[in-house]
Coordinates of C-alpha atoms in Angstrom, one line a residue:
M1 CA 55.5 78.5 159.9
T2 CA 56.8 75.4 158.0
N3 CA 60.9 74.6 158.9
P4 CA 63.3 76.4 156.0
Q5 CA 65.2 73.0 155.5
Q6 CA 62.5 71.3 154.9
L7 CA 60.3 73.7 152.6
R8 CA 63.4 74.3 150.7
S9 CA 63.8 70.2 150.7
A10 CA 60.8 70.4 148.7
V11 CA 60.9 73.0 146.6
L12 CA 64.7 70.7 145.9
D13 CA 62.3 67.7 145.5
V14 CA 59.8 69.6 143.1
L15 CA 61.9 72.0 140.4
I16 CA 63.5 67.4 140.2
K17 CA 60.8 66.1 139.3
I18 CA 59.2 69.7 136.5
E19 CA 62.7 68.8 135.0
Q20 CA 63.2 65.4 135.3
Q21 CA 60.1 64.0 134.5
S22 CA 58.2 66.8 132.7
G23 CA 56.0 67.0 134.8
Y24 CA 53.0 70.0 133.7
S25 CA 54.3 72.4 136.9
H26 CA 51.2 73.8 137.9
L27 CA 50.2 70.7 138.8
V28 CA 53.1 68.7 140.1
I29 CA 53.1 72.1 142.1
S30 CA 50.0 71.7 142.7
H31 CA 50.1 68.5 144.0
A32 CA 53.2 69.2 146.4
I33 CA 51.7 71.5 148.8
N34 CA 48.1 69.6 149.0
Q35 CA 51.0 66.3 149.9
Q36 CA 53.4 67.6 151.7
D37 CA 53.1 69.2 155.3
I38 CA 53.7 73.4 154.1
S39 CA 51.9 76.0 155.9
K40 CA 49.2 78.0 155.0
K41 CA 52.0 80.7 155.2
D42 CA 54.7 79.4 153.8
E43 CA 53.3 78.0 150.7
G44 CA 53.7 81.8 148.5
L45 CA 57.2 81.7 149.3
F46 CA 57.4 78.3 148.5
T47 CA 55.4 78.2 145.0
E48 CA 57.6 82.3 144.3
I49 CA 60.9 79.6 144.8
V50 CA 59.4 77.2 142.7
Y51 CA 58.4 79.7 139.5
G52 CA 60.7 81.7 140.0
T53 CA 63.8 79.3 139.5
M54 CA 62.6 77.5 136.5
Q55 CA 61.5 80.7 135.0
R56 CA 65.4 82.1 135.5
K57 CA 66.8 78.2 134.3
I58 CA 68.8 80.4 131.8
T59 CA 69.9 83.1 133.2
L60 CA 70.4 81.4 136.4
D61 CA 73.1 78.5 134.6
Y62 CA 74.9 82.3 132.7
F63 CA 76.1 82.6 136.7
L64 CA 76.4 79.7 138.3
D65 CA 79.5 78.6 135.6
A66 CA 80.8 81.5 136.3
F67 CA 81.9 80.1 139.3
L68 CA 82.3 76.1 138.4
A69 CA 85.5 75.2 137.1
P70 CA 85.6 73.9 133.9
K71 CA 85.2 69.9 132.7
H72 CA 84.2 70.5 136.5
K73 CA 80.9 67.9 136.6
I74 CA 78.4 67.9 139.2
K75 CA 75.1 65.6 140.0
P76 CA 72.2 67.2 139.0
W77 CA 70.2 67.5 142.0
V78 CA 73.5 69.6 143.3
K79 CA 73.1 71.8 139.8
M80 CA 69.1 72.7 141.2
L81 CA 69.9 72.7 144.9
L82 CA 72.5 75.7 143.5
R83 CA 70.1 77.0 140.7
M84 CA 67.7 78.1 143.4
S85 CA 69.5 79.4 146.7
I86 CA 71.6 81.7 143.8
Y87 CA 67.8 82.6 142.5
Q88 CA 66.7 83.4 146.6
M89 CA 70.5 85.0 146.9
V90 CA 69.9 87.5 143.9
Y91 CA 66.8 88.5 143.3
L92 CA 64.6 87.5 146.2
D93 CA 64.5 90.0 150.1
K94 CA 63.1 87.4 152.2
V95 CA 65.7 85.8 153.4
P96 CA 69.7 86.5 154.3
D97 CA 72.5 85.0 152.0
H98 CA 73.5 83.3 156.0
A99 CA 70.3 81.0 155.7
I100 CA 70.0 80.3 152.7
I101 CA 73.6 79.7 152.1
H102 CA 73.1 77.6 155.8
E103 CA 70.2 75.9 154.6
A104 CA 72.1 75.1 151.3
V105 CA 75.1 73.3 152.8
E106 CA 73.4 71.3 155.4
I107 CA 70.6 69.5 152.4
A108 CA 73.8 68.6 150.4
K109 CA 74.7 67.4 153.4
R110 CA 71.9 64.5 154.1
K111 CA 71.5 64.3 150.6
G112 CA 74.8 64.2 149.3
H113 CA 78.3 63.7 151.6
K114 CA 80.4 66.4 153.1
G115 CA 82.2 66.8 149.6
I116 CA 79.1 68.3 148.0
A117 CA 77.8 70.2 151.2
S118 CA 81.9 71.9 150.4
L119 CA 81.3 72.3 146.9
V120 CA 78.4 74.0 147.1
N121 CA 79.3 76.2 150.1
G122 CA 82.7 77.4 148.3
I123 CA 79.9 78.4 144.9
L124 CA 77.1 80.5 147.1
R125 CA 80.5 81.7 149.7
N126 CA 81.8 83.1 146.2
I127 CA 78.5 84.6 144.5
Q128 CA 77.9 86.1 148.1
R129 CA 81.6 87.0 148.4
K130 CA 81.7 88.6 144.1
G131 CA 78.6 89.1 142.9
V132 CA 76.5 87.7 140.3
P133 CA 78.4 88.4 136.0
D134 CA 77.5 91.6 134.1
L135 CA 74.8 91.1 131.2
D136 CA 75.4 94.2 129.5
G137 CA 78.2 93.1 127.5
I138 CA 77.1 89.6 126.1
K139 CA 76.6 89.7 122.0
P140 CA 74.9 89.6 119.6
L141 CA 71.3 91.1 121.5
S142 CA 69.6 88.1 121.2
K143 CA 72.5 85.7 123.4
Q144 CA 72.1 88.8 125.9
L145 CA 68.0 89.1 125.8
S146 CA 68.1 85.1 126.0
I147 CA 70.3 84.9 128.5
R148 CA 69.1 88.1 130.4
T149 CA 65.2 87.1 130.2
S150 CA 66.2 82.6 130.5
H151 CA 63.8 82.3 126.4
P152 CA 65.9 79.8 124.3
E153 CA 67.9 81.5 121.4
W154 CA 66.1 80.3 119.4
L155 CA 63.1 80.5 120.3
V156 CA 64.4 84.2 121.1
E157 CA 65.6 84.9 117.8
R158 CA 62.1 83.4 116.0
W159 CA 59.6 86.1 118.0
I160 CA 62.9 88.4 116.4
D161 CA 62.4 87.4 113.1
M162 CA 57.8 88.3 113.6
Y163 CA 57.7 91.3 115.7
G164 CA 61.2 92.6 115.9
T165 CA 63.4 93.7 119.1
D166 CA 62.2 96.1 120.6
L167 CA 58.2 93.4 121.2
T168 CA 60.5 90.7 121.8
E169 CA 62.5 92.2 124.8
A170 CA 59.0 93.9 125.3
M171 CA 57.5 90.6 125.4
C172 CA 60.2 87.4 126.9
M173 CA 60.5 90.3 130.2
A174 CA 57.1 90.1 130.9
N175 CA 57.0 86.5 130.7
L176 CA 59.2 86.9 133.6
E177 CA 55.6 88.4 135.3
H178 CA 53.2 87.1 137.5
K179 CA 49.4 88.3 136.1
P180 CA 46.6 88.6 138.4
I181 CA 44.2 85.9 138.4
S182 CA 40.6 86.8 136.9
I183 CA 37.7 84.8 137.6
R184 CA 34.0 84.1 135.0
T185 CA 30.4 84.7 136.7
Q186 CA 28.3 81.8 135.9
P187 CA 25.8 84.4 134.8
L188 CA 22.9 82.3 135.4
K189 CA 23.6 81.9 139.3
I190 CA 24.8 84.5 140.6
T191 CA 24.8 88.8 138.9
Q192 CA 28.7 90.1 138.5
K193 CA 27.9 93.0 140.0
N194 CA 26.4 91.0 142.4
L195 CA 29.7 88.3 142.8
V196 CA 31.9 91.5 142.7
A197 CA 29.9 93.3 145.2
Q198 CA 30.2 89.9 148.5
L199 CA 33.7 90.3 147.6
E200 CA 34.9 93.2 148.1
Q201 CA 32.5 92.5 151.8
E202 CA 35.5 89.2 151.8
G203 CA 38.3 92.0 151.8
F204 CA 39.2 91.4 147.4
V205 CA 40.3 94.6 145.5
T206 CA 39.1 93.4 142.1
H207 CA 38.4 95.5 139.4
P208 CA 36.3 94.4 135.7
S209 CA 37.2 93.3 132.7
F210 CA 36.8 94.7 128.7
F211 CA 37.7 91.3 127.3
S212 CA 34.3 90.1 129.3
T213 CA 31.6 91.7 130.7
Q214 CA 31.2 88.5 132.7
A215 CA 35.0 88.9 134.1
I216 CA 36.7 90.1 137.4
V217 CA 40.3 90.8 137.9
L218 CA 41.5 89.8 141.1
E219 CA 43.9 92.3 142.6
K220 CA 43.7 91.5 145.5
G221 CA 42.5 88.3 148.1
N222 CA 42.7 84.3 147.6
I223 CA 40.0 83.4 146.1
L224 CA 40.8 79.6 146.6
K225 CA 40.2 80.1 150.3
T226 CA 36.4 80.9 149.4
S227 CA 33.1 79.4 148.3
V228 CA 32.6 80.6 144.9
I229 CA 34.4 78.2 143.0
S230 CA 33.4 75.2 144.8
S231 CA 29.9 76.7 144.7
G232 CA 29.2 77.4 141.0
L233 CA 29.3 81.0 141.6
A234 CA 32.6 81.3 139.1
T235 CA 35.1 80.2 137.2
I236 CA 39.1 80.5 137.0
Q237 CA 39.8 81.9 133.4
D238 CA 42.4 83.5 131.7
Q239 CA 40.5 87.2 130.1
T240 CA 42.2 86.0 126.9
S241 CA 39.9 83.0 127.1
M242 CA 36.9 84.8 127.6
L243 CA 37.0 86.0 124.2
A244 CA 37.0 83.2 121.9
G245 CA 33.4 82.0 124.3
E246 CA 32.1 86.0 123.8
V247 CA 32.7 86.6 119.9
L248 CA 31.3 83.7 118.7
N249 CA 28.7 84.8 119.6
A250 CA 26.6 81.6 120.0
S251 CA 22.7 82.0 121.0
E252 CA 19.3 80.4 123.1
G253 CA 18.8 77.3 120.8
M254 CA 22.1 76.9 118.5
T255 CA 23.5 73.6 118.2
V256 CA 27.4 74.9 118.7
L257 CA 30.5 72.6 118.7
D258 CA 33.5 72.4 120.4
A259 CA 36.2 70.4 118.9
C260 CA 39.3 70.4 121.4
S261 CA 37.0 71.2 124.5
A262 CA 39.0 70.2 127.5
P263 CA 39.1 70.9 130.2
G264 CA 36.0 73.1 129.1
G265 CA 36.2 76.4 129.9
K266 CA 34.9 78.2 126.8
A267 CA 32.2 74.8 126.0
T268 CA 30.6 76.1 129.7
H269 CA 30.9 80.2 129.0
I270 CA 29.4 79.3 126.1
A271 CA 26.6 77.4 126.9
E272 CA 26.4 80.2 129.8
K273 CA 25.2 83.0 127.5
M274 CA 23.0 79.9 124.5
Q275 CA 21.2 80.7 128.3
N276 CA 21.0 76.6 129.0
T277 CA 19.6 75.7 126.4
G278 CA 20.3 74.4 123.2
T279 CA 22.5 71.2 122.0
L280 CA 26.6 71.8 122.7
Y281 CA 28.8 69.1 122.1
A282 CA 32.2 69.2 123.0
Y283 CA 35.0 66.6 121.9
D284 CA 38.8 65.9 123.7
L285 CA 41.5 63.6 121.8
H286 CA 42.1 62.3 125.7
E287 CA 38.9 60.4 127.1
K288 CA 41.4 61.2 130.6
K289 CA 40.1 64.8 129.7
T290 CA 36.5 65.3 128.6
R291 CA 35.6 63.4 132.4
L292 CA 37.4 67.3 133.6
I293 CA 35.0 68.5 131.4
D294 CA 31.7 67.1 132.2
E295 CA 32.8 68.4 136.8
K296 CA 32.8 72.0 134.4
A297 CA 29.8 71.8 133.8
R298 CA 28.3 69.7 137.3
T299 CA 29.7 73.0 139.0
L300 CA 28.9 75.3 137.5
G301 CA 25.1 73.3 137.2
I302 CA 25.7 73.4 133.5
T303 CA 23.7 71.3 131.4
I304 CA 23.3 71.0 127.6
I305 CA 26.3 69.8 126.9
S306 CA 27.2 66.4 125.6
A307 CA 30.5 65.8 125.9
D308 CA 33.2 63.0 124.7
Q309 CA 35.3 61.3 123.5
A310 CA 37.4 62.0 120.0
D311 CA 39.6 63.2 117.6
A312 CA 38.3 66.4 115.9
R313 CA 40.0 64.6 112.5
T314 CA 37.4 62.6 112.2
L315 CA 33.9 64.2 113.8
R316 CA 32.8 64.1 110.0
S317 CA 32.3 60.6 110.8
R318 CA 29.3 61.8 113.4
H319 CA 28.4 64.2 112.5
A320 CA 26.4 65.0 109.3
N321 CA 28.0 68.0 106.7
E322 CA 26.2 71.7 107.9
S323 CA 25.0 70.2 111.5
F324 CA 26.7 73.8 113.0
D325 CA 24.9 76.9 113.5
R326 CA 28.7 77.5 115.2
I327 CA 32.6 75.9 115.3
L328 CA 35.3 76.5 118.2
V329 CA 38.6 75.2 117.3
D330 CA 40.1 75.8 120.6
A331 CA 43.4 74.2 118.9
P332 CA 46.0 72.3 120.4
C333 CA 49.2 74.4 120.3
S334 CA 52.8 75.2 121.4
G335 CA 50.9 77.6 124.7
L336 CA 54.4 80.1 124.0
G337 CA 51.2 82.4 125.1
V338 CA 51.0 81.0 128.2
I339 CA 54.7 81.0 129.8
R340 CA 54.1 83.5 132.7
G341 CA 52.6 80.7 134.1
K342 CA 54.0 77.6 132.9
P343 CA 58.0 78.5 132.2
D344 CA 58.9 75.0 131.8
I345 CA 57.0 75.1 128.3
K346 CA 59.9 76.9 126.6
Y347 CA 62.7 75.2 127.6
T348 CA 60.9 71.7 126.2
K349 CA 58.9 73.1 123.1
Q350 CA 61.7 72.4 119.7
P351 CA 60.8 74.4 116.1
S352 CA 60.0 71.0 114.9
D353 CA 57.1 70.9 117.3
I354 CA 55.3 74.4 116.0
E355 CA 55.6 72.3 112.8
N356 CA 54.3 69.8 113.5
L357 CA 51.0 71.6 115.5
S358 CA 50.6 73.4 112.3
H359 CA 50.3 70.9 110.3
I360 CA 47.6 69.3 112.9
Q361 CA 45.9 72.5 113.3
L362 CA 45.6 73.3 109.8
D363 CA 44.2 69.2 109.6
I364 CA 41.4 70.4 112.4
L365 CA 40.4 72.9 111.0
K366 CA 39.9 71.2 106.7
E367 CA 38.1 68.3 109.2
L368 CA 35.8 70.6 110.6
A369 CA 34.8 73.2 107.7
P370 CA 31.7 71.3 106.4
L371 CA 30.4 70.5 109.8
L372 CA 29.0 74.4 109.5
K373 CA 25.8 75.4 108.5
K374 CA 25.6 78.4 105.7
G375 CA 25.2 81.7 107.7
G376 CA 27.8 79.9 110.2
K377 CA 30.7 81.6 112.2
L378 CA 34.1 79.2 112.8
V379 CA 35.7 80.7 116.3
Y380 CA 39.6 79.5 115.5
S381 CA 41.8 80.1 118.8
T382 CA 45.4 79.3 120.2
C383 CA 47.7 80.2 123.4
T384 CA 50.2 80.4 121.3
V385 CA 51.5 84.5 119.8
D386 CA 54.1 82.2 116.7
K387 CA 53.2 83.3 113.5
A388 CA 53.5 79.5 111.9
E389 CA 50.5 77.9 114.0
N390 CA 48.0 81.6 114.4
E391 CA 47.7 83.9 111.1
N392 CA 49.5 80.9 108.4
V393 CA 47.6 78.5 109.5
I394 CA 44.1 80.9 108.4
K395 CA 46.3 81.8 105.6
T396 CA 46.7 78.3 104.3
F397 CA 43.6 77.4 105.5
L398 CA 41.9 80.7 103.6
A399 CA 43.9 80.1 99.8
D400 CA 41.4 76.3 99.4
H401 CA 38.5 77.5 100.9
S402 CA 36.7 80.2 98.8
D403 CA 33.0 79.2 101.2
Y404 CA 35.1 80.7 104.3
K405 CA 36.5 84.3 105.3
V406 CA 37.5 85.9 107.8
D407 CA 33.9 87.2 109.1
P408 CA 34.0 92.2 108.7
D409 CA 31.5 91.7 111.6
F410 CA 34.7 90.5 114.1
W411 CA 36.2 93.7 113.3
Q412 CA 33.4 95.5 114.7
D413 CA 32.8 93.3 118.2
L414 CA 35.7 93.4 119.1
P415 CA 36.4 95.7 122.4
D416 CA 38.0 99.1 120.4
Q417 CA 41.4 98.2 123.3
L418 CA 42.0 95.1 121.1
R419 CA 40.9 97.2 117.9
L420 CA 44.0 98.7 118.3
S421 CA 45.9 97.0 119.8
P422 CA 49.4 95.4 118.1
G423 CA 48.7 92.6 116.6
V424 CA 46.0 93.3 114.5
T425 CA 46.4 92.0 111.1
D426 CA 43.8 91.0 108.3
Y427 CA 43.9 87.7 110.2
G428 CA 43.2 87.6 112.8
L429 CA 44.2 89.0 116.2
Q430 CA 48.1 88.1 118.1
I431 CA 47.5 89.7 121.6
F432 CA 50.6 89.6 123.1
P433 CA 51.6 89.0 127.5
Q434 CA 52.0 92.1 127.7
T435 CA 49.8 94.1 126.5
F436 CA 47.4 93.3 128.5
E437 CA 49.0 92.1 131.5
T438 CA 47.4 88.5 130.3
D439 CA 47.9 85.1 128.2
G440 CA 49.1 85.1 125.0
F441 CA 46.4 83.9 123.0
F442 CA 44.7 84.6 119.2
L443 CA 41.6 84.3 117.7
V444 CA 39.8 84.7 114.5
R445 CA 36.2 84.2 113.1
L446 CA 35.4 83.4 110.3
T447 CA 32.0 83.2 108.1
K448 CA 30.8 80.6 105.4

């Protein structure tokens, strides 16, 4: 058992690091758990407080502002200490309020001085006594939804313009919830049936997924406490990401390009579909990340991937026209579909980022278009839910490339649940995070 004050001090340090240094939340949390003396038993509470405080930052600030005098400026670390304490008081039942307040006051004394401790004590005891403000009366609706679900108001308004109020509200609410972890079986090492049996013997509760015949959804059990991942019997991957490898329809002996590949989840999946035969070129803009592709391939026993650093917008200098049977463009994107796993994304992205990314995505498609063989297939995918990065990019690309079209067989190859889902358009499939308890994801298959 970790000392309660030590645990909350570690939570505070991680939250400050994520906010001030724009750290990738999942990496910062993982590093903190490994580096600090946090017991296995307390890892869940540690992660819950960190993610919960980040997920609900706008809501928590709204609550806090009601108890701060106007123009009262507090230091960033004090504000974060108050946020995480209010989160525990409002949203968690595990620790009584008096213990939360005591630990916050002790941290304030140690990091600051008696005056700050007195301020923290006064605010938290006021909240304990009076309760937090009601949100129902906030107008307009976009502002209420913004504060209730802790999404920037510009983003809520943008989604309402794209998808309407009901779908936007459902998406914002889903982004506050945990999603189940899914793993992808390595079929060249073990069958899905045998891996499920092995996991169930170890106490896991699982169910299959219609996204991929290799997918296993874990309802109960910590896969990282087993040897399944380290021994390469499976890899952790969201169900939606597996769909890209499924619909690419790569087969034995083909020559395939994964143009934006790191960390290699989709590339290794494609290689498994190819029975580890043929050739798969995998590029990423960042050299450091190409090592992740090699590591994942090595763990899974895949040998046909050639990983290298390159900007996808320059690949015609490396490959002749019509070199590839299949091309995957898993384009760099705003990541607004993975907010539930990486909540810091919603606070850091701006409309200008989306605009800039849509130009990059289109440039990548234009660069790679000549590299596909006639009759070949190209899958474009992103992990965002923004139309500007998804169907608008495809619409613009197709308008300028008459030799390409949306593959009519794409729709028939999708599972029925997806073919009938609310995100189907003429230019691809938008999967929303609330529909199947997955990440938000877009993909379409084009043919030449």
